Coordinates of C-alpha atoms and ligand atoms in Angstrom, one line a residue:
X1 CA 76.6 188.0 -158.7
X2 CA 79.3 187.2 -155.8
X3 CA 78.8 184.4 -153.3
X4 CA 81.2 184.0 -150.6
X5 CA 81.1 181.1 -148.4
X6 CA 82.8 180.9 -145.2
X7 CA 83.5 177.4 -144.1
X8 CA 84.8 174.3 -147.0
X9 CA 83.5 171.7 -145.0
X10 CA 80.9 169.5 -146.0
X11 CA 78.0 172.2 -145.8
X12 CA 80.0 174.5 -147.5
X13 CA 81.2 172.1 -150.2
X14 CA 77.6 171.3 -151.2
X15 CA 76.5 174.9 -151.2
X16 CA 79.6 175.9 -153.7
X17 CA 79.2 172.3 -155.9
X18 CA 75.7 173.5 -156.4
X19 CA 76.6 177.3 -157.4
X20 CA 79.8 176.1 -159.2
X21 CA 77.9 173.3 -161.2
X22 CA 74.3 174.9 -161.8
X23 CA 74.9 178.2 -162.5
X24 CA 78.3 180.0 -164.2
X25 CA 77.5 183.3 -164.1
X26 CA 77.9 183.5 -160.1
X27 CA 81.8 184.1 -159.0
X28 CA 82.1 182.1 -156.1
X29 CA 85.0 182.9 -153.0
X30 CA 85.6 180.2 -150.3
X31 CA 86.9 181.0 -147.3
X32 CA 88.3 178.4 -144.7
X33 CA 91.1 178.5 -141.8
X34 CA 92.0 174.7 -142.1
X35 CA 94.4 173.2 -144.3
X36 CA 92.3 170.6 -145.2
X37 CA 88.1 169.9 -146.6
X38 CA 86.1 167.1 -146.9
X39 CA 87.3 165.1 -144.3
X40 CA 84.4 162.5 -143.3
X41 CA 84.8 162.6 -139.5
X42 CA 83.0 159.7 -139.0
X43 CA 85.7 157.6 -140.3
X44 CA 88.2 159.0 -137.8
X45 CA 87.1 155.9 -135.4
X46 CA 87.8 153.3 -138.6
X47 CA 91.1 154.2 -139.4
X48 CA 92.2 154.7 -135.6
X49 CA 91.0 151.5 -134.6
X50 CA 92.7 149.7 -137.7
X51 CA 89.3 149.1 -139.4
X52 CA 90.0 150.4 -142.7
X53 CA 93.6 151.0 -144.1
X54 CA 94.5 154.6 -143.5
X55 CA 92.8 157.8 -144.0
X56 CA 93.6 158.6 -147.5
X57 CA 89.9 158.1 -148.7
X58 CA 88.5 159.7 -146.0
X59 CA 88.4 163.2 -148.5
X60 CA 86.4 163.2 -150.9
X61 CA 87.4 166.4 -153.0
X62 CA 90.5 169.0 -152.4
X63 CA 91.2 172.6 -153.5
X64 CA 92.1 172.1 -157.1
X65 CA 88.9 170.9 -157.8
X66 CA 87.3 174.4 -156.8
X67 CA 89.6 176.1 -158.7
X68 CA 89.2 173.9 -161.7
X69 CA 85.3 174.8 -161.4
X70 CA 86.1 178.5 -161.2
X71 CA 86.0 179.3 -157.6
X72 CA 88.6 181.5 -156.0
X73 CA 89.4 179.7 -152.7
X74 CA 91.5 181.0 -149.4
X75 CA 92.7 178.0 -147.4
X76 CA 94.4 178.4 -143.7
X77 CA 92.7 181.8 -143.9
X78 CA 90.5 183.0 -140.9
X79 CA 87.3 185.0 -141.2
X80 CA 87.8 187.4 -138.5
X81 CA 85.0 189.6 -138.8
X82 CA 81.8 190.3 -140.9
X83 CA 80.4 193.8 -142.0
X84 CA 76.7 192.8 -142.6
X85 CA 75.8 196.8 -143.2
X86 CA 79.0 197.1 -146.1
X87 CA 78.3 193.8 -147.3
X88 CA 82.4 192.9 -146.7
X89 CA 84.3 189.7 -144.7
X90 CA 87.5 190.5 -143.4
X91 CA 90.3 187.4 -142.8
X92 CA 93.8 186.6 -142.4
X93 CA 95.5 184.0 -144.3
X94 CA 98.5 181.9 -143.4
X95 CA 101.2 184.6 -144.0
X96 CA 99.2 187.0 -141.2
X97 CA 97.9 189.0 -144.4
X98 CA 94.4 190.8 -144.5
X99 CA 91.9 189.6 -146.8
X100 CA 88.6 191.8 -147.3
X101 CA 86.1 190.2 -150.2
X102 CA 82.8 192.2 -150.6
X103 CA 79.9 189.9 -151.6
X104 CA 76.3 190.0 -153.4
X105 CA 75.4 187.1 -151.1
X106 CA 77.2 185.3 -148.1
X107 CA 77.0 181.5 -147.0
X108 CA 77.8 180.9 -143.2
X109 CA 79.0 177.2 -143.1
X110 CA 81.0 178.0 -139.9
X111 CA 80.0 174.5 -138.6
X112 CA 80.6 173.4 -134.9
X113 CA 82.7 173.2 -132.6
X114 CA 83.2 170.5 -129.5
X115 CA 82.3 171.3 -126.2
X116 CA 85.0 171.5 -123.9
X117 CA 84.6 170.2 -120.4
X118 CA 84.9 173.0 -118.0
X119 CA 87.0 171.1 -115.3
X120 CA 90.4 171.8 -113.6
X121 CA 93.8 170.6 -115.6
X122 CA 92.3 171.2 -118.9
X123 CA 95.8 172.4 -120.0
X124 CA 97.7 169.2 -118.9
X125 CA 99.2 166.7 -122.0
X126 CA 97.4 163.5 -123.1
X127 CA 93.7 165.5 -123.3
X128 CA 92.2 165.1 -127.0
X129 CA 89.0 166.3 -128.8
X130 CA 87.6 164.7 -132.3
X131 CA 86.4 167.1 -134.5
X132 CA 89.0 167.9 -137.3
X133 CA 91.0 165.2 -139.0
X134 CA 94.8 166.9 -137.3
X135 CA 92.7 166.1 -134.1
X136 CA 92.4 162.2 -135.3
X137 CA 95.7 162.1 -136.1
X138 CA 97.1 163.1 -132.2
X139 CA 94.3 160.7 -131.4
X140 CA 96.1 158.0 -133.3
X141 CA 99.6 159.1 -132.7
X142 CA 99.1 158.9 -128.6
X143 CA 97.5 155.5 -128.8
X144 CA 100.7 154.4 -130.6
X145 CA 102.5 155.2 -127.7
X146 CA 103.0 151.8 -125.8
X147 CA 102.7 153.3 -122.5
X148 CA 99.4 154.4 -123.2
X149 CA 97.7 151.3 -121.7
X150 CA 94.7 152.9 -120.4
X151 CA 91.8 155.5 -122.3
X152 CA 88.9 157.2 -120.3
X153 CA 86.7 158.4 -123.1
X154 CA 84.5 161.5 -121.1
X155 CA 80.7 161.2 -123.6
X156 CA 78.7 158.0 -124.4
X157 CA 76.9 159.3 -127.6
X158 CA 77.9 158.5 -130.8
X159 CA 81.9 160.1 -131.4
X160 CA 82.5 158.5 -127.8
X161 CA 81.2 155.3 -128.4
X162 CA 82.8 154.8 -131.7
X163 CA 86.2 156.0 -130.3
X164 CA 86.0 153.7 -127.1
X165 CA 85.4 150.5 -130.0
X166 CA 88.3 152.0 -132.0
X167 CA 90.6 152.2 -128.6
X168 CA 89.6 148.8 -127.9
X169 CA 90.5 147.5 -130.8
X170 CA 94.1 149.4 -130.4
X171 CA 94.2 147.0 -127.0
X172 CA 93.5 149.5 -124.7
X173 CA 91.7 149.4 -121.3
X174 CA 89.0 151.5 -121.8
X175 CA 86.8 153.4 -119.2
X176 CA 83.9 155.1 -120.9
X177 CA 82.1 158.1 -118.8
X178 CA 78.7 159.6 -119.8
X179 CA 76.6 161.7 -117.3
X180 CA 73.1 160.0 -118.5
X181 CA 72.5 156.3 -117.2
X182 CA 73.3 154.6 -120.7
X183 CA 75.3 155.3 -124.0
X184 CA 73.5 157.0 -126.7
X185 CA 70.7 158.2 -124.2
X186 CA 70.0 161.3 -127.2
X187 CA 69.0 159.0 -129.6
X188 CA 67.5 155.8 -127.9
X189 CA 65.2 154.4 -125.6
X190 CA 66.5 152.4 -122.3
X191 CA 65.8 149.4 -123.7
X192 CA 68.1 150.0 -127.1
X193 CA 70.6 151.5 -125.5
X194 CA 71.5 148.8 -123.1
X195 CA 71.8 146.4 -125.7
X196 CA 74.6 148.7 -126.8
X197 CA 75.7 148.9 -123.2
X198 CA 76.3 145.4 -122.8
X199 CA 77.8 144.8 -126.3
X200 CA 80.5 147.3 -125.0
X201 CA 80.9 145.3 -121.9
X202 CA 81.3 142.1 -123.8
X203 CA 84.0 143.4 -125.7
X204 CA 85.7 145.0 -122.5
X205 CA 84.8 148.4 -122.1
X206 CA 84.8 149.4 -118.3
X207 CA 81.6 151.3 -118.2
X208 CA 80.9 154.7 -115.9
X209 CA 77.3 156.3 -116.4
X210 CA 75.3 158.3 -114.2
X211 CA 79.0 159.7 -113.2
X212 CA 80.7 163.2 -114.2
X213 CA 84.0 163.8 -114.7
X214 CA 85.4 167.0 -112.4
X215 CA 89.1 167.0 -112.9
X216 CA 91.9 165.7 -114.8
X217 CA 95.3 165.7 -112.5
X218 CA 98.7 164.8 -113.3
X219 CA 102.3 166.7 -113.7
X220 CA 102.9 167.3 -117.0
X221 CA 100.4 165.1 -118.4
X222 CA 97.5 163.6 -117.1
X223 CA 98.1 160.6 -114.8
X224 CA 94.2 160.6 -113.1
X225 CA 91.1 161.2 -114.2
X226 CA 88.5 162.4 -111.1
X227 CA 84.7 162.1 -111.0
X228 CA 82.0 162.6 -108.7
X229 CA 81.9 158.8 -107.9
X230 CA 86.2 158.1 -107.9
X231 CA 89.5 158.7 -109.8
X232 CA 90.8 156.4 -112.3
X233 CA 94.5 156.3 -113.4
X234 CA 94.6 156.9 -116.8
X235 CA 97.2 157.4 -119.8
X236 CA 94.9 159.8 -122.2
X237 CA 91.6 161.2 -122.2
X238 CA 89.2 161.7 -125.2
X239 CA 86.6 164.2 -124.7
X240 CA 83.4 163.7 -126.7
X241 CA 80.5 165.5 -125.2
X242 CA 78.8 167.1 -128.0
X243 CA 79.3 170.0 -130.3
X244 CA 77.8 173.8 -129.9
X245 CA 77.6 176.0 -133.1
X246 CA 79.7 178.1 -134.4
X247 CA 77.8 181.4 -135.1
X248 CA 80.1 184.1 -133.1
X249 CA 80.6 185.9 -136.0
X250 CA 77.1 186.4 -136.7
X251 CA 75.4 186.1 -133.4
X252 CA 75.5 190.2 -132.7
X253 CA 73.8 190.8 -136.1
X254 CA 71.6 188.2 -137.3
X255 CA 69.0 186.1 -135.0
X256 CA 69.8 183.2 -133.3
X257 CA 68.4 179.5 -131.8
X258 CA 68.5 179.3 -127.9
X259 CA 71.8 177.3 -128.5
X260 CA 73.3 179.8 -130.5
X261 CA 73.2 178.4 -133.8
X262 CA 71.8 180.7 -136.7
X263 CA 68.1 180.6 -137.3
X264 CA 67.4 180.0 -141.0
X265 CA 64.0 179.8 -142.8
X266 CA 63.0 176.9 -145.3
X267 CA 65.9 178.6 -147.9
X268 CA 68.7 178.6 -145.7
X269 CA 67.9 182.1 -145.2
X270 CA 69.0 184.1 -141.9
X271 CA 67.1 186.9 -140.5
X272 CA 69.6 188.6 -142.8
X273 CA 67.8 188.0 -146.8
X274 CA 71.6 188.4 -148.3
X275 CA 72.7 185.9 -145.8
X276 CA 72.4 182.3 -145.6
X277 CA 73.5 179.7 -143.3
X278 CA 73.8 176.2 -143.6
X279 CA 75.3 172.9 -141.8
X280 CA 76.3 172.9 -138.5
X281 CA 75.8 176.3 -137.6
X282 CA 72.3 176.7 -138.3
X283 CA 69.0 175.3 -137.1
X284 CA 66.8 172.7 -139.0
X285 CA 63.4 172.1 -139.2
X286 CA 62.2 168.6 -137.4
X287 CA 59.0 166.7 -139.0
X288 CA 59.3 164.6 -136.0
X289 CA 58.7 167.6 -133.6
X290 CA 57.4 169.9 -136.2
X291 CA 59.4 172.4 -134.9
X292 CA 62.7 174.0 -135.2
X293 CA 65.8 172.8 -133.8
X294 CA 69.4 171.5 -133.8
X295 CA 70.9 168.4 -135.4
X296 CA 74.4 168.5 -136.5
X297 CA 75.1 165.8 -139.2
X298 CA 76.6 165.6 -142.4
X299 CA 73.6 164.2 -143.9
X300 CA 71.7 168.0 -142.9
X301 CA 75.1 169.8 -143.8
X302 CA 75.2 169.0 -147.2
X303 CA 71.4 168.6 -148.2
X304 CA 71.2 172.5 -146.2
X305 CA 74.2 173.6 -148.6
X306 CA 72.6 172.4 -151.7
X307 CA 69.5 174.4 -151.0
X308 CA 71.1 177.4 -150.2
X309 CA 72.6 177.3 -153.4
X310 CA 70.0 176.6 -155.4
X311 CA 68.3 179.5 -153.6
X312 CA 70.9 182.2 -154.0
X313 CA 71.9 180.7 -158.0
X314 CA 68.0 181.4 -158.5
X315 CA 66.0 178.2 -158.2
X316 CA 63.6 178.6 -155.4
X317 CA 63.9 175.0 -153.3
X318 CA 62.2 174.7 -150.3
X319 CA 63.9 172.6 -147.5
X320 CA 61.5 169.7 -146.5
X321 CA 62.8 169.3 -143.3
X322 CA 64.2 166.3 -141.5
X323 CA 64.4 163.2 -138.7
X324 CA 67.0 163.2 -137.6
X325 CA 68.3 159.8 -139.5
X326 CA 71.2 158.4 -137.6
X327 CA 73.0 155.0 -137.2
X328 CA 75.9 153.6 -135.3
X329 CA 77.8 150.0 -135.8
X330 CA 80.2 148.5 -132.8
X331 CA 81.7 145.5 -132.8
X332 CA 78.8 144.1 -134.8
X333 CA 76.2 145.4 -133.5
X334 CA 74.0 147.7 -135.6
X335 CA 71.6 150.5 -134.1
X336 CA 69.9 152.9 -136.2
X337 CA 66.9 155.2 -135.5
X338 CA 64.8 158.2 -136.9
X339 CA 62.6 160.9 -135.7
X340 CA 61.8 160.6 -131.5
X341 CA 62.5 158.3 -128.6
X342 CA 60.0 157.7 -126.3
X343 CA 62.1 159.5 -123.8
X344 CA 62.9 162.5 -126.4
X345 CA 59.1 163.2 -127.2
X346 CA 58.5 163.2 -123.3
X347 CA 61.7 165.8 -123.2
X348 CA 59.6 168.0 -125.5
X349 CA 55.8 167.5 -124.3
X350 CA 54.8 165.4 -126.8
X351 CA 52.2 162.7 -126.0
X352 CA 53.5 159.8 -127.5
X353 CA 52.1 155.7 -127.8
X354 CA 54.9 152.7 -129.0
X355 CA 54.8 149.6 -130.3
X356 CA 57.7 147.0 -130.3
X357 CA 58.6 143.6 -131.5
X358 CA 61.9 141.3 -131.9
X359 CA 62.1 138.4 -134.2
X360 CA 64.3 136.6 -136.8
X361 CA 65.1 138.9 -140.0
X362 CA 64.4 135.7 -141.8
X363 CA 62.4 132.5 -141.3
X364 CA 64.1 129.9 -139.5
X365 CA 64.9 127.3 -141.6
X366 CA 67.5 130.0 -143.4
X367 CA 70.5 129.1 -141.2
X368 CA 72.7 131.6 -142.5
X369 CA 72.8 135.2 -141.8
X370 CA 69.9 135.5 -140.1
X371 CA 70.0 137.5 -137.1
X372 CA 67.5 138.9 -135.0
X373 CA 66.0 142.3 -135.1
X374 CA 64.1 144.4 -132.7
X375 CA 62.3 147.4 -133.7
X376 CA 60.6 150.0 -131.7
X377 CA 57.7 152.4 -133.5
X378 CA 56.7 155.6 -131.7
X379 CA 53.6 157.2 -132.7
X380 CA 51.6 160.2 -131.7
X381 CA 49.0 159.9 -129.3
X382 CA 45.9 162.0 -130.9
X383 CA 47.2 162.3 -134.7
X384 CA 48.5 158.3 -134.6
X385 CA 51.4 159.7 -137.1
X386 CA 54.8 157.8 -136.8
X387 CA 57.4 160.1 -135.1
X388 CA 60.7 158.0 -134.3
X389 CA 61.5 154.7 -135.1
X390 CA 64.4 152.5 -133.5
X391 CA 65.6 149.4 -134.8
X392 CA 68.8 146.5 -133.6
X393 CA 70.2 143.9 -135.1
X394 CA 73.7 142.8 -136.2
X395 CA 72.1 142.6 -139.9
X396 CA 72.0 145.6 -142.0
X397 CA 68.6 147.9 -141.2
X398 CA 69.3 150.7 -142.8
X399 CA 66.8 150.2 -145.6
X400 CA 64.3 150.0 -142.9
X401 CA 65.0 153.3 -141.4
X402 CA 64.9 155.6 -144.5
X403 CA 61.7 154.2 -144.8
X404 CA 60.8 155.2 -141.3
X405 CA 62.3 158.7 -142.4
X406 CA 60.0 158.6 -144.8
X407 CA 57.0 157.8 -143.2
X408 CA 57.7 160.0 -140.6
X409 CA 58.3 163.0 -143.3
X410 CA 55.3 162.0 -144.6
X411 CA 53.2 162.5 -141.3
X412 CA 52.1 158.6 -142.2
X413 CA 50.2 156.8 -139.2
X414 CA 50.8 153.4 -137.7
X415 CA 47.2 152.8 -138.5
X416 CA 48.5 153.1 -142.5
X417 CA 51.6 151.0 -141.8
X418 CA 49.9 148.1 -140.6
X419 CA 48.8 146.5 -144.3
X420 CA 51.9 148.6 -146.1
X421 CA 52.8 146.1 -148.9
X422 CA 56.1 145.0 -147.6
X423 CA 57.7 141.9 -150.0
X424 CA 58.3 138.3 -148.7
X425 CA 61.0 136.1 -149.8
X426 CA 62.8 133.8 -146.8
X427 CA 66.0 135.3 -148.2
X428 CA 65.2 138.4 -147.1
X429 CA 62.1 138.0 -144.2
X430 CA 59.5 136.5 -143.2
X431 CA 56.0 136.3 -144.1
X432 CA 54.9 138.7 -141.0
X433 CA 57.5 140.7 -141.0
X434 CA 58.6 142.5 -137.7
X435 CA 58.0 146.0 -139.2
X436 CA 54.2 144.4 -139.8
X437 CA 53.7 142.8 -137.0
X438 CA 55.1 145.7 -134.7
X439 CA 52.7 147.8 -136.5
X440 CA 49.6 145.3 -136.0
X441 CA 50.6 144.9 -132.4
X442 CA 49.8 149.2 -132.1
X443 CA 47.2 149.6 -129.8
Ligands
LIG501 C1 84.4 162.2 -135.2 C2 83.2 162.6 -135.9 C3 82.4 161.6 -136.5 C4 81.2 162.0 -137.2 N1 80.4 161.0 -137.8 C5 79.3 161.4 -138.5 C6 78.5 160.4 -139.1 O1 78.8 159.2 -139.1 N2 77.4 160.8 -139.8 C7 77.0 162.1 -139.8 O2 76.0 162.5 -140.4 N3 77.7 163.1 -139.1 C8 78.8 162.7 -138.5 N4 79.6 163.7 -137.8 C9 79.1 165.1 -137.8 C10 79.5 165.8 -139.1 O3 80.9 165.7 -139.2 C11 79.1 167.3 -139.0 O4 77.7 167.3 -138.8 C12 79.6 168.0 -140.3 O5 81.0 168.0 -140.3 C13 79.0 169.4 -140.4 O6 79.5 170.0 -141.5 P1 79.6 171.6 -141.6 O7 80.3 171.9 -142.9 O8 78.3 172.2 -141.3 O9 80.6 172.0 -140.4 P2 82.1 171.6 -140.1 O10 82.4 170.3 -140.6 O11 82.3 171.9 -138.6 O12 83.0 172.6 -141.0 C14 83.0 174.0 -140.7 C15 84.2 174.6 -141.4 O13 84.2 176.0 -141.2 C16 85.5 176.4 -140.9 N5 85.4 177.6 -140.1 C17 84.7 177.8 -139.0 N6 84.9 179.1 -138.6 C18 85.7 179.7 -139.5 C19 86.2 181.0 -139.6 N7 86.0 182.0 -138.7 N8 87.0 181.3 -140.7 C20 87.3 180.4 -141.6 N9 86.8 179.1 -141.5 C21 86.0 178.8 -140.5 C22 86.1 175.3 -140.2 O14 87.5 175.3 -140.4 C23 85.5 174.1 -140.9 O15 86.3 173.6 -142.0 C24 80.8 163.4 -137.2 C25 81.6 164.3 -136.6 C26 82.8 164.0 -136.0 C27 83.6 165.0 -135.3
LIG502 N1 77.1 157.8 -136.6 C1 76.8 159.1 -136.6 O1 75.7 159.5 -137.1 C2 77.6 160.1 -135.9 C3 77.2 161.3 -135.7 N2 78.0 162.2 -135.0 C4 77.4 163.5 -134.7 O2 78.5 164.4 -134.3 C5 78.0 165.3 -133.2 C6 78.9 165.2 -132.0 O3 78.9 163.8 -131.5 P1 79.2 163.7 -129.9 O4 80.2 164.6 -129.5 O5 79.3 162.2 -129.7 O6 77.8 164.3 -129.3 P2 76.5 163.5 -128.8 O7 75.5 164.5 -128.5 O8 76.2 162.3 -129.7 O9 77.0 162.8 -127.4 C7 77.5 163.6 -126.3 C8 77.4 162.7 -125.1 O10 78.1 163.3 -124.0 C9 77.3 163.2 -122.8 N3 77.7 164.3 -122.0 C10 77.4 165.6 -122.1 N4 78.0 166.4 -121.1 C11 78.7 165.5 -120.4 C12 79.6 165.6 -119.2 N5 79.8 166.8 -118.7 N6 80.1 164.4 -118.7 C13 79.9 163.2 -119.3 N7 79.1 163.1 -120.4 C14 78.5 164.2 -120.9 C15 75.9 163.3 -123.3 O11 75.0 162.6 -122.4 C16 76.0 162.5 -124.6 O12 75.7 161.1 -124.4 C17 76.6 164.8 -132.8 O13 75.6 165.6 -133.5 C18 76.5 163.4 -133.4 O14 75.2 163.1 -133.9 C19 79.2 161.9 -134.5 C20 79.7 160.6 -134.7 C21 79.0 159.6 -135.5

């Protein structure tokens, strides 16, 4: 059987590792019109703001080892069309040369694209997006440039709060613009988000919520950047205001989400049984809302691709679903949440209870690294079932989340949470321990 898979990127890496590794009798063509796979975007902010050495081990495969495994593979090649009816993908490669592969079964793993702010001087110099690693690079290369003294940064969530620390840390000014009243408003409550606010004010980022930007002006490049509340001279502009999918080349034939992304079933599968699509161009299924909808992350893009594969290599997997796991680090501070907000369960009609708590990590006779955490637990009125989790500190949570993930996945209530056998030792917590005592405090 022949599986072609448009798109090498993270989705489409784990979708052809498990064909390529699992089962040798499929012949396996990928497609994809960079020059370049595996890059892990969200180390674009490390390397830019001098964090981590260089980019070098930001990939985490290459080309070679496709073909090693078997896989023919078309790099700087563009899919231009599909024929869903002949069962045949169409592309041009680097030297303008038509491709045409006929396939058994096809992998979309188009991904997603970022979404461009529809304002007046879009075509002036010194303007960046952040999505593929050539894009970090001009990133990088501009804020070089000495007489770059001053960044706007257009989207508070998480690419434009990492690349505002990573300017920063370049010693930039930096004016950071979001159209909600905090950063990270899609993925925390008022309460969590501000305590990201103010850790980017204490570390010198000039903050402009509530305010949208309407042009960029200048010459040649751009000199100003205008909103609905000022202008601001400015020396570059990184635009970071979310991504849209990249279905075009599916959306007249197969069925689609209300943001265009391709709607799957619990195999990956479109409304098309021979096609599958994974990653950022498809839909997900939420635990937290029970519902479908749209998440694009790596951590979805490769655990999609590895159940399509299984699916199409002959393994039936079923796709359990996800939270929406998610976690962000600035200058030391560490947020990470799961599942709903308060404010994102109101957004969809859900009828939601919390409970909250902040204490030590660790008792408080341990002097050293022992910082305080605040957690937040949102839990379905009627049901009582945990449905997001939030959680601060500027120790390392993470642990604490996947567990939330996991309770969550698990359609656990905060009523079961309450006695949950949870370890103490003071070099790790305390006796009550805030995810306990949170959980006690539920009303
Ligand atoms: C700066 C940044 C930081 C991020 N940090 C994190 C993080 O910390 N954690 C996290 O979970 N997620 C993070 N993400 C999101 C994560 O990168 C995406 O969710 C992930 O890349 C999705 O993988 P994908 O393979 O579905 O799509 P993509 O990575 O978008 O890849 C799609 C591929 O398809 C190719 N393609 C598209 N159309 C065609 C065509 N017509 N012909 C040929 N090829 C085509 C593209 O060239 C691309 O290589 C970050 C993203 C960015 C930009
Ligand atoms: N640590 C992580 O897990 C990371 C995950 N990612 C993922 O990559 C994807 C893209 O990230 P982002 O581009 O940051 O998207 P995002 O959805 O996280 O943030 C977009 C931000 O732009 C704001 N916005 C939208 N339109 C605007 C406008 N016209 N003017 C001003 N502000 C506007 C929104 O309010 C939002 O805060 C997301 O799915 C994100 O979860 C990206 C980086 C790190």
């Amino acid at each position: 059987m022949k599986t072609v898979i448009i798109g090498t990127n993270h989705a489409g890496i784990a979708a052809a590792n498990t064909l390529l590794d699992n089962y040798p009798d499929q012949e396996i063509v990928m497609i994809d019109r960079n020059s370049n796979l595996s890059y892990l975007g969200c180390g674009t902010a490390l390397w830019v703001g001098r964090q981590i050495d260089g980019y070098e081990g930001l990939f985490y495969t290459n080309e070679e080892e496709f073909i090693h495994k078997g896989a023919r593979i078309h790099m700087e090649t563009a899919v231009d069309k599909i024929d869903f009816n002949g069962k045949k993908v169409y592309a041009t490669d680097r030297d303008g040369k038509e491709i045409v592969e006929d396939y058994d079964k096809l992998i979309l793993a188009t991904g997603s694209r970022p979404i461009i702010p529809n304002i007046p001087g879009k075509d002036l110099e010194g303007l960046h997006f952040l999505k593929l690693f050539q894009e970090g690079q001009e990133v990088d290369k501009d804020l070089s440039r000495p007489e770059v003294e001053t960044v706007a940064v257009i989207g508070a969530g998480y690419i434009g709060v990492e690349i505002a620390e990573a300017a920063r840390r370049r010693g930039k000014n930096v004016l950071l613009f979001d159209a909600e009243s905090t950063s990270l408003a899609s993925y925390y409550d008022e309460e969590f988000a501000k305590l990201m606010d103010k850790n980017l004010e204490d570390n010198g980022i000039e903050l402009h919520f509530g305010e949208l930007a309407t042009a960029y002006e200048g010459d040649k490049r751009v000199e100003r950047l205008v909103t609905d509340k000022g202008s601001y001279d400015v020396d570059m502009v990184i635009n970071a205001i979310g991504f849209t999918a990249n279905a075009a080349l599916g959306a007249d034939d197969l069925e689609t989400f209300r943001n265009g992304a391709y709607l799957v079933d619990n195999h990956q599968q479109t409304s098309n049984p021979d096609v599958y699509a994974v990653g950022d161009c498809a839909t997900i299924y939420s635990n937290a809302l029970q519902d479908t909808t749209y998440i694009a992350l790596a951590s979805n893009a490769v655990r999609s691709g590895i159940v399509a594969g299984h699916n199409i290599g002959g393994t039936v997997v079923d796709a359990i679903g996800v939270q929406g796991s998610n976690g962000i680090s600035i200058f030391g501070l560490d947020l990470v949440s799961t599942g709903l907000s308060v404010k994102a369960a109101d957004k969809f009609g859900i009828e939601v209870l919390s409970t909250e708590f902040e204490d030590l990590q660790k008792p408080a006779f341990i002097k050293e690294n022992n910082e305080m955490v605040k957690i937040k637990i949102v839990y379905e009125k009627g049901s009582r079932r945990i449905v997001g989790a939030q959680l601060a500190s500027r120790q390392d949570m993470s642990g604490t989340i996947h567990m939330f993930s996991l309770a969550i996945q698990e359609k656990l209530t905060i009523d079961k949470l309450k006695l949950l056998d949870i370890f103490f030792l003071p070099h790790f917590n305390q006796p009550y321990n805030y995810i306990t005592v949170a959980a006690l405090k539920a009303e």
